[in-house]
Amino acid sequence: MDFGSIFGNTASYLFSPTTIAYALAATGLAVHFGYTGLLNFGMAAFMAIGAYGYAISILTFGFPWWAALLVGLLGGAVFALVLGIPTLRLRADYLAIATIATAEVVRLLFVTELFKDWTNSAGGLSGYHQSFRDANPFPPGTYGFGPWTYNATDLWVRVVGLISLAVAVLVVWALMRSPWGRVLKGIREDEDAVRSLGKNVFAYKMQALVVGGVIGALGGVVFILPSAVIPGSYSTSLTFFLWTILLLGGAATVLGPTLGAVLFWVVFAFLGALLPAMANAGYLPMSGAQADVVRYIVIGVVLMLIVIFRPQGILGNKREMTFVK
């Protein structure tokens, strides 16, 4: 087995746009669930709306990349309002059902033939990169070393992604230290007590849904910067991956989603390279394709163990997670 290739491929995920995008979406989910107690299983829809809003703005309306980015974020905010008005008064389990169903509705709307002129249906979208690449401040060349060697375009994508993640983390950190953030934590623990103090619980929940949704939409934009918009990427598995990341790092923490995303994708990539190699070398009684599926089983088992033995995550503490019980 080529361990050099296995470890090199694994290390490349430390600064992968996919890792950064999932860290952003999980940070938005932390605002929803970790700090407000909203059991949102529809974050895939926010990412899809951000991605499609960005791509359609460029391809159909000719917007520059920065204006398309704003459209994607605005789309996330509007969707949060549309989703929140009928659902935020629901009990947690009903909210989970409603949000996961809504996410599937959004995905199916993007692949329907009705909007094919804008979304290209199941074919997805591509060819929207030129404006973003024209803004690249890095001259052509090779940057970095080892598994972190990038051309100018790859470096530009990662710099934009990392800046976006840093801004999102800083905003969440500042908000959760503010009186507004303390109200959210109170709602998470006991919304009836917060309501008795004269606070409009519904309004605060809506604001939290919008903030987290905008961050999730930003993750959707970063997710498609290096490649294309693929409708199949926004299935329910994306949402469950985000929940694994969130619970792994710590739901009620600022840096937990970022740590969770890095650990998740490093382990996922490592198993994706190691298990097929072991199967092809005869160490596992299965084919390489079958071994590749095993990593999904491992991730599922890890998620169950996290929920059972450390629901607060790596960076969390039990006092911050009492509302989960």
mmCIF file of C-alpha atoms in Angstrom:
data_model
loop_
_atom_site.group_PDB
_atom_site.id
_atom_site.type_symbol
_atom_site.label_atom_id
_atom_site.label_comp_id
_atom_site.label_asym_id
_atom_site.label_seq_id
_atom_site.Cartn_x
_atom_site.Cartn_y
_atom_site.Cartn_z
ATOM 1 C CA MET A 1 0.000 0.000 0.000
ATOM 2 C CA ASP A 2 1.181 3.500 -0.821
ATOM 3 C CA PHE A 3 1.041 5.158 2.604
ATOM 4 C CA GLY A 4 2.629 8.311 1.224
ATOM 5 C CA SER A 5 -0.308 8.810 -1.110
ATOM 6 C CA ILE A 6 -2.801 7.902 1.622
ATOM 7 C CA PHE A 7 -1.406 10.399 4.128
ATOM 8 C CA GLY A 8 -0.906 13.060 1.455
ATOM 9 C CA ASN A 9 -4.518 12.804 0.341
ATOM 10 C CA THR A 10 -5.648 12.941 3.978
ATOM 11 C CA ALA A 11 -3.530 16.001 4.785
ATOM 12 C CA SER A 12 -4.891 17.877 1.775
ATOM 13 C CA TYR A 13 -8.306 18.012 3.460
ATOM 14 C CA LEU A 14 -6.986 20.270 6.226
ATOM 15 C CA PHE A 15 -7.453 23.303 3.966
ATOM 16 C CA SER A 16 -9.904 21.859 1.474
ATOM 17 C CA PRO A 17 -12.769 24.130 0.302
ATOM 18 C CA THR A 18 -15.088 21.279 1.243
ATOM 19 C CA THR A 19 -13.799 21.299 4.822
ATOM 20 C CA ILE A 20 -14.110 25.088 5.017
ATOM 21 C CA ALA A 21 -17.641 25.035 3.563
ATOM 22 C CA TYR A 22 -18.799 22.389 6.014
ATOM 23 C CA ALA A 23 -17.200 24.324 8.883
ATOM 24 C CA LEU A 24 -19.190 27.405 7.856
ATOM 25 C CA ALA A 25 -22.462 25.487 7.568
ATOM 26 C CA ALA A 26 -21.850 23.773 10.910
ATOM 27 C CA THR A 27 -21.164 27.184 12.483
ATOM 28 C CA GLY A 28 -24.574 28.330 11.251
ATOM 29 C CA LEU A 29 -26.086 25.147 12.652
ATOM 30 C CA ALA A 30 -24.418 25.912 15.985
ATOM 31 C CA VAL A 31 -26.329 29.212 16.082
ATOM 32 C CA HIS A 32 -29.554 27.315 15.436
ATOM 33 C CA PHE A 33 -29.108 24.312 17.698
ATOM 34 C CA GLY A 34 -26.142 24.900 19.981
ATOM 35 C CA TYR A 35 -27.121 28.380 21.123
ATOM 36 C CA THR A 36 -30.865 28.619 20.454
ATOM 37 C CA GLY A 37 -32.016 25.012 20.730
ATOM 38 C CA LEU A 38 -33.637 24.902 17.267
ATOM 39 C CA LEU A 39 -33.595 21.332 15.976
ATOM 40 C CA ASN A 40 -32.937 22.260 12.359
ATOM 41 C CA PHE A 41 -32.421 19.355 9.939
ATOM 42 C CA GLY A 42 -32.627 21.543 6.856
ATOM 43 C CA MET A 43 -29.196 23.164 6.635
ATOM 44 C CA ALA A 44 -28.652 21.485 3.257
ATOM 45 C CA ALA A 45 -31.373 23.761 1.878
ATOM 46 C CA PHE A 46 -29.550 26.893 3.061
ATOM 47 C CA MET A 47 -26.345 25.703 1.390
ATOM 48 C CA ALA A 48 -28.220 24.889 -1.823
ATOM 49 C CA ILE A 49 -29.904 28.297 -1.900
ATOM 50 C CA GLY A 50 -26.593 30.051 -1.346
ATOM 51 C CA ALA A 51 -24.929 28.008 -4.096
ATOM 52 C CA TYR A 52 -27.721 28.371 -6.648
ATOM 53 C CA GLY A 53 -28.233 32.036 -5.817
ATOM 54 C CA TYR A 54 -24.552 32.694 -6.480
ATOM 55 C CA ALA A 55 -24.356 30.689 -9.709
ATOM 56 C CA ILE A 56 -27.666 31.863 -11.214
ATOM 57 C CA SER A 57 -26.856 35.512 -10.467
ATOM 58 C CA ILE A 58 -23.700 35.208 -12.567
ATOM 59 C CA LEU A 59 -24.928 32.929 -15.367
ATOM 60 C CA THR A 60 -28.388 34.403 -15.878
ATOM 61 C CA PHE A 61 -28.084 38.018 -14.787
ATOM 62 C CA GLY A 62 -24.368 38.680 -15.338
ATOM 63 C CA PHE A 63 -23.621 39.827 -11.800
ATOM 64 C CA PRO A 64 -20.008 40.163 -10.665
ATOM 65 C CA TRP A 65 -18.936 37.530 -8.150
ATOM 66 C CA TRP A 66 -19.146 39.794 -5.092
ATOM 67 C CA ALA A 67 -22.723 40.857 -5.979
ATOM 68 C CA ALA A 68 -23.640 37.213 -6.599
ATOM 69 C CA LEU A 69 -22.265 36.403 -3.160
ATOM 70 C CA LEU A 70 -24.588 38.989 -1.633
ATOM 71 C CA VAL A 71 -27.517 37.483 -3.552
ATOM 72 C CA GLY A 72 -26.673 34.051 -2.137
ATOM 73 C CA LEU A 73 -26.564 35.431 1.411
ATOM 74 C CA LEU A 74 -29.797 37.350 0.881
ATOM 75 C CA GLY A 75 -31.387 34.158 -0.403
ATOM 76 C CA GLY A 76 -30.395 32.400 2.819
ATOM 77 C CA ALA A 77 -31.954 35.178 4.901
ATOM 78 C CA VAL A 78 -35.211 35.198 2.902
ATOM 79 C CA PHE A 79 -35.474 31.427 3.074
ATOM 80 C CA ALA A 80 -34.985 31.575 6.859
ATOM 81 C CA LEU A 81 -37.908 33.996 7.104
ATOM 82 C CA VAL A 82 -40.124 31.848 4.880
ATOM 83 C CA LEU A 83 -39.171 28.707 6.810
ATOM 84 C CA GLY A 84 -39.424 30.270 10.253
ATOM 85 C CA ILE A 85 -42.840 31.922 10.052
ATOM 86 C CA PRO A 86 -44.832 28.650 9.967
ATOM 87 C CA THR A 87 -42.387 26.379 11.857
ATOM 88 C CA LEU A 88 -40.723 28.185 14.768
ATOM 89 C CA ARG A 89 -43.724 27.711 17.043
ATOM 90 C CA LEU A 90 -43.527 23.951 16.575
ATOM 91 C CA ARG A 91 -42.159 21.622 19.235
ATOM 92 C CA ALA A 92 -38.569 20.458 18.662
ATOM 93 C CA ASP A 93 -39.388 17.067 17.128
ATOM 94 C CA TYR A 94 -42.008 18.546 14.784
ATOM 95 C CA LEU A 95 -39.560 21.293 13.820
ATOM 96 C CA ALA A 96 -37.009 18.628 12.871
ATOM 97 C CA ILE A 97 -39.546 16.856 10.655
ATOM 98 C CA ALA A 98 -40.657 20.112 9.022
ATOM 99 C CA THR A 99 -37.126 21.310 8.281
ATOM 100 C CA ILE A 100 -35.881 18.041 6.793
ATOM 101 C CA ALA A 101 -38.982 17.879 4.597
ATOM 102 C CA THR A 102 -38.473 21.494 3.502
ATOM 103 C CA ALA A 103 -34.861 20.786 2.582
ATOM 104 C CA GLU A 104 -35.985 17.954 0.314
ATOM 105 C CA VAL A 105 -38.617 20.192 -1.266
ATOM 106 C CA VAL A 106 -35.969 22.819 -2.024
ATOM 107 C CA ARG A 107 -33.636 20.228 -3.558
ATOM 108 C CA LEU A 108 -36.403 18.837 -5.748
ATOM 109 C CA LEU A 109 -37.415 22.333 -6.879
ATOM 110 C CA PHE A 110 -33.890 22.889 -8.167
ATOM 111 C CA VAL A 111 -33.962 19.686 -10.231
ATOM 112 C CA THR A 112 -37.480 20.043 -11.608
ATOM 113 C CA GLU A 113 -37.864 20.717 -15.330
ATOM 114 C CA LEU A 114 -40.023 23.752 -14.542
ATOM 115 C CA PHE A 115 -36.969 25.884 -13.687
ATOM 116 C CA LYS A 116 -34.530 24.243 -16.095
ATOM 117 C CA ASP A 117 -33.743 27.532 -17.875
ATOM 118 C CA TRP A 118 -32.183 28.823 -14.640
ATOM 119 C CA THR A 119 -31.071 25.710 -12.739
ATOM 120 C CA ASN A 120 -30.285 23.297 -15.615
ATOM 121 C CA SER A 121 -32.334 20.727 -13.703
ATOM 122 C CA ALA A 122 -30.392 17.571 -12.751
ATOM 123 C CA GLY A 123 -27.418 18.705 -14.844
ATOM 124 C CA GLY A 124 -26.421 21.355 -12.318
ATOM 125 C CA LEU A 125 -24.559 24.564 -13.097
ATOM 126 C CA SER A 126 -20.994 25.374 -14.108
ATOM 127 C CA GLY A 127 -19.053 28.044 -15.968
ATOM 128 C CA TYR A 128 -19.626 30.819 -13.433
ATOM 129 C CA HIS A 129 -16.014 31.093 -12.224
ATOM 130 C CA GLN A 130 -14.492 33.713 -14.514
ATOM 131 C CA SER A 131 -15.513 36.816 -12.543
ATOM 132 C CA PHE A 132 -14.193 35.317 -9.312
ATOM 133 C CA ARG A 133 -10.924 34.229 -10.912
ATOM 134 C CA ASP A 134 -10.429 37.630 -12.549
ATOM 135 C CA ALA A 135 -10.405 39.141 -9.057
ATOM 136 C CA ASN A 136 -7.560 36.845 -7.980
ATOM 137 C CA PRO A 137 -4.724 38.997 -6.539
ATOM 138 C CA PHE A 138 -2.199 36.130 -6.690
ATOM 139 C CA PRO A 139 -0.003 35.961 -9.812
ATOM 140 C CA PRO A 140 0.158 32.662 -11.716
ATOM 141 C CA GLY A 141 2.477 30.167 -10.114
ATOM 142 C CA THR A 142 2.738 27.430 -7.534
ATOM 143 C CA TYR A 143 2.351 28.085 -3.819
ATOM 144 C CA GLY A 144 2.811 25.998 -0.682
ATOM 145 C CA PHE A 145 4.571 22.679 -0.160
ATOM 146 C CA GLY A 146 3.871 18.962 0.043
ATOM 147 C CA PRO A 147 0.154 18.086 0.054
ATOM 148 C CA TRP A 148 -0.619 21.795 0.454
ATOM 149 C CA THR A 149 0.690 22.825 -2.962
ATOM 150 C CA TYR A 150 -1.760 25.004 -4.893
ATOM 151 C CA ASN A 151 -1.918 27.005 -8.081
ATOM 152 C CA ALA A 152 -3.061 30.623 -7.935
ATOM 153 C CA THR A 153 -6.746 29.769 -8.409
ATOM 154 C CA ASP A 154 -6.772 27.075 -5.723
ATOM 155 C CA LEU A 155 -4.994 29.406 -3.315
ATOM 156 C CA TRP A 156 -7.497 32.215 -4.010
ATOM 157 C CA VAL A 157 -10.419 29.892 -3.291
ATOM 158 C CA ARG A 158 -8.906 28.812 0.021
ATOM 159 C CA VAL A 159 -8.022 32.357 1.078
ATOM 160 C CA VAL A 160 -11.574 33.552 0.419
ATOM 161 C CA GLY A 161 -12.952 30.510 2.237
ATOM 162 C CA LEU A 162 -10.711 30.950 5.264
ATOM 163 C CA ILE A 163 -11.477 34.683 5.476
ATOM 164 C CA SER A 164 -15.205 33.895 5.292
ATOM 165 C CA LEU A 165 -14.856 31.296 8.037
ATOM 166 C CA ALA A 166 -12.837 33.661 10.237
ATOM 167 C CA VAL A 167 -15.442 36.422 9.827
ATOM 168 C CA ALA A 168 -18.303 34.015 10.583
ATOM 169 C CA VAL A 169 -16.583 32.666 13.711
ATOM 170 C CA LEU A 170 -15.801 36.205 14.904
ATOM 171 C CA VAL A 171 -19.409 37.319 14.341
ATOM 172 C CA VAL A 172 -20.797 34.321 16.241
ATOM 173 C CA TRP A 173 -18.300 34.869 19.076
ATOM 174 C CA ALA A 174 -19.280 38.546 19.376
ATOM 175 C CA LEU A 175 -23.012 37.867 19.152
ATOM 176 C CA MET A 176 -22.974 35.140 21.782
ATOM 177 C CA ARG A 177 -21.140 37.407 24.225
ATOM 178 C CA SER A 178 -23.745 40.145 23.726
ATOM 179 C CA PRO A 179 -27.082 40.540 25.560
ATOM 180 C CA TRP A 180 -28.759 39.183 22.409
ATOM 181 C CA GLY A 181 -26.721 36.015 22.630
ATOM 182 C CA ARG A 182 -27.510 35.589 26.311
ATOM 183 C CA VAL A 183 -31.219 35.746 25.481
ATOM 184 C CA LEU A 184 -30.703 32.976 22.911
ATOM 185 C CA LYS A 185 -29.028 30.802 25.530
ATOM 186 C CA GLY A 186 -31.923 31.487 27.868
ATOM 187 C CA ILE A 187 -34.385 30.410 25.177
ATOM 188 C CA ARG A 188 -32.355 27.253 24.687
ATOM 189 C CA GLU A 189 -32.603 26.374 28.368
ATOM 190 C CA ASP A 190 -36.175 27.491 29.147
ATOM 191 C CA GLU A 191 -38.087 29.635 26.688
ATOM 192 C CA ASP A 192 -41.062 29.985 29.059
ATOM 193 C CA ALA A 193 -38.820 31.682 31.616
ATOM 194 C CA VAL A 194 -37.500 34.056 28.947
ATOM 195 C CA ARG A 195 -41.045 34.791 27.795
ATOM 196 C CA SER A 196 -42.045 35.606 31.374
ATOM 197 C CA LEU A 197 -39.402 38.357 31.351
ATOM 198 C CA GLY A 198 -41.203 40.093 28.498
ATOM 199 C CA LYS A 199 -38.959 38.923 25.674
ATOM 200 C CA ASN A 200 -40.434 38.087 22.276
ATOM 201 C CA VAL A 201 -39.182 34.516 21.994
ATOM 202 C CA PHE A 202 -40.493 34.057 18.443
ATOM 203 C CA ALA A 203 -38.630 37.161 17.237
ATOM 204 C CA TYR A 204 -35.360 36.016 18.800
ATOM 205 C CA LYS A 205 -35.739 32.547 17.285
ATOM 206 C CA MET A 206 -36.389 34.105 13.891
ATOM 207 C CA GLN A 207 -33.316 36.307 14.195
ATOM 208 C CA ALA A 208 -31.180 33.307 15.151
ATOM 209 C CA LEU A 209 -32.590 31.330 12.214
ATOM 210 C CA VAL A 210 -31.693 34.161 9.835
ATOM 211 C CA VAL A 211 -28.148 34.586 11.213
ATOM 212 C CA GLY A 212 -27.408 30.871 11.090
ATOM 213 C CA GLY A 213 -29.069 30.573 7.674
ATOM 214 C CA VAL A 214 -26.918 33.331 6.197
ATOM 215 C CA ILE A 215 -23.769 31.613 7.490
ATOM 216 C CA GLY A 216 -25.012 28.328 6.037
ATOM 217 C CA ALA A 217 -25.657 30.006 2.666
ATOM 218 C CA LEU A 218 -22.110 31.393 2.782
ATOM 219 C CA GLY A 219 -20.892 27.842 3.266
ATOM 220 C CA GLY A 220 -22.881 26.851 0.186
ATOM 221 C CA VAL A 221 -21.133 29.529 -1.871
ATOM 222 C CA VAL A 222 -17.653 28.485 -0.711
ATOM 223 C CA PHE A 223 -18.572 24.862 -1.450
ATOM 224 C CA ILE A 224 -19.022 25.580 -5.176
ATOM 225 C CA LEU A 225 -16.223 28.096 -5.754
ATOM 226 C CA PRO A 226 -13.715 25.522 -7.044
ATOM 227 C CA SER A 227 -16.070 23.246 -8.967
ATOM 228 C CA ALA A 228 -19.763 23.219 -9.970
ATOM 229 C CA VAL A 229 -23.259 23.175 -8.512
ATOM 230 C CA ILE A 230 -24.303 19.512 -8.331
ATOM 231 C CA PRO A 231 -27.888 18.946 -7.100
ATOM 232 C CA GLY A 232 -27.066 15.557 -5.623
ATOM 233 C CA SER A 233 -24.685 17.195 -3.157
ATOM 234 C CA TYR A 234 -27.615 18.671 -1.207
ATOM 235 C CA SER A 235 -29.288 15.440 -0.130
ATOM 236 C CA THR A 236 -30.111 14.557 3.472
ATOM 237 C CA SER A 237 -26.666 12.976 3.906
ATOM 238 C CA LEU A 238 -25.155 16.482 3.817
ATOM 239 C CA THR A 239 -27.322 17.514 6.764
ATOM 240 C CA PHE A 240 -26.385 14.407 8.730
ATOM 241 C CA PHE A 241 -22.691 15.026 8.035
ATOM 242 C CA LEU A 242 -23.142 18.554 9.389
ATOM 243 C CA TRP A 243 -24.768 17.217 12.547
ATOM 244 C CA THR A 244 -21.898 14.774 13.013
ATOM 245 C CA ILE A 245 -19.428 17.641 12.626
ATOM 246 C CA LEU A 246 -21.363 19.840 15.050
ATOM 247 C CA LEU A 247 -21.673 17.190 17.748
ATOM 248 C CA LEU A 248 -18.065 16.097 17.284
ATOM 249 C CA GLY A 249 -16.611 19.553 17.865
ATOM 250 C CA GLY A 250 -19.186 20.853 20.326
ATOM 251 C CA ALA A 251 -22.630 22.271 19.544
ATOM 252 C CA ALA A 252 -22.531 25.177 21.991
ATOM 253 C CA THR A 253 -19.006 26.326 21.141
ATOM 254 C CA VAL A 254 -17.639 28.882 18.705
ATOM 255 C CA LEU A 255 -14.672 26.894 17.401
ATOM 256 C CA GLY A 256 -16.219 23.442 17.800
ATOM 257 C CA PRO A 257 -17.779 23.334 14.298
ATOM 258 C CA THR A 258 -14.437 24.212 12.690
ATOM 259 C CA LEU A 259 -12.572 21.584 14.696
ATOM 260 C CA GLY A 260 -15.323 19.060 13.981
ATOM 261 C CA ALA A 261 -15.160 19.742 10.233
ATOM 262 C CA VAL A 262 -11.393 19.259 10.139
ATOM 263 C CA LEU A 263 -11.511 16.039 12.142
ATOM 264 C CA PHE A 264 -14.473 14.688 10.195
ATOM 265 C CA TRP A 265 -12.996 15.217 6.756
ATOM 266 C CA VAL A 266 -9.487 14.114 7.733
ATOM 267 C CA VAL A 267 -10.847 10.844 9.126
ATOM 268 C CA PHE A 268 -13.305 10.452 6.244
ATOM 269 C CA ALA A 269 -10.557 10.982 3.652
ATOM 270 C CA PHE A 270 -8.139 8.716 5.520
ATOM 271 C CA LEU A 271 -10.637 5.847 5.667
ATOM 272 C CA GLY A 272 -11.614 6.470 2.033
ATOM 273 C CA ALA A 273 -8.008 5.942 0.966
ATOM 274 C CA LEU A 274 -6.962 3.281 3.485
ATOM 275 C CA LEU A 275 -9.870 0.818 3.399
ATOM 276 C CA PRO A 276 -9.976 0.311 -0.409
ATOM 277 C CA ALA A 277 -6.186 -0.026 -0.428
ATOM 278 C CA MET A 278 -6.385 -2.701 2.272
ATOM 279 C CA ALA A 279 -9.124 -4.513 0.354
ATOM 280 C CA ASN A 280 -7.155 -4.422 -2.898
ATOM 281 C CA ALA A 281 -4.093 -5.718 -1.047
ATOM 282 C CA GLY A 282 -6.082 -8.654 0.303
ATOM 283 C CA TYR A 283 -6.212 -7.522 3.946
ATOM 284 C CA LEU A 284 -10.012 -7.188 3.902
ATOM 285 C CA PRO A 285 -12.446 -9.832 2.621
ATOM 286 C CA MET A 286 -14.218 -7.460 0.233
ATOM 287 C CA SER A 287 -13.721 -5.444 -2.927
ATOM 288 C CA GLY A 288 -12.351 -1.915 -2.982
ATOM 289 C CA ALA A 289 -15.785 -0.480 -3.746
ATOM 290 C CA GLN A 290 -17.301 -2.366 -0.822
ATOM 291 C CA ALA A 291 -14.524 -1.199 1.478
ATOM 292 C CA ASP A 292 -15.205 2.403 0.484
ATOM 293 C CA VAL A 293 -18.783 2.034 1.780
ATOM 294 C CA VAL A 294 -17.493 0.803 5.143
ATOM 295 C CA ARG A 295 -16.317 4.307 6.027
ATOM 296 C CA TYR A 296 -19.943 5.473 6.073
ATOM 297 C CA ILE A 297 -20.678 2.718 8.578
ATOM 298 C CA VAL A 298 -17.731 3.841 10.688
ATOM 299 C CA ILE A 299 -18.955 7.450 10.623
ATOM 300 C CA GLY A 300 -22.427 6.311 11.712
ATOM 301 C CA VAL A 301 -21.003 4.301 14.599
ATOM 302 C CA VAL A 302 -18.832 7.249 15.648
ATOM 303 C CA LEU A 303 -21.895 9.531 15.654
ATOM 304 C CA MET A 304 -23.763 7.105 17.927
ATOM 305 C CA LEU A 305 -20.797 6.883 20.306
ATOM 306 C CA ILE A 306 -20.514 10.685 20.448
ATOM 307 C CA VAL A 307 -24.191 11.091 21.295
ATOM 308 C CA ILE A 308 -23.996 8.369 23.969
ATOM 309 C CA PHE A 309 -20.687 9.140 25.666
ATOM 310 C CA ARG A 310 -19.852 12.783 24.886
ATOM 311 C CA PRO A 311 -22.878 14.733 23.621
ATOM 312 C CA GLN A 312 -21.180 18.025 24.504
ATOM 313 C CA GLY A 313 -18.434 17.400 21.912
ATOM 314 C CA ILE A 314 -14.671 17.802 22.159
ATOM 315 C CA LEU A 315 -14.683 21.508 23.073
ATOM 316 C CA GLY A 316 -18.025 21.570 24.902
ATOM 317 C CA ASN A 317 -18.939 20.945 28.506
ATOM 318 C CA LYS A 318 -21.912 19.205 30.067
ATOM 319 C CA ARG A 319 -23.266 22.367 31.671
ATOM 320 C CA GLU A 320 -23.717 23.937 28.211
ATOM 321 C CA MET A 321 -25.538 20.853 26.927
ATOM 322 C CA THR A 322 -28.121 20.265 29.646
ATOM 323 C CA PHE A 323 -30.876 21.332 27.217
ATOM 324 C CA VAL A 324 -30.280 18.226 25.094
ATOM 325 C CA LYS A 325 -31.729 15.940 27.762
#
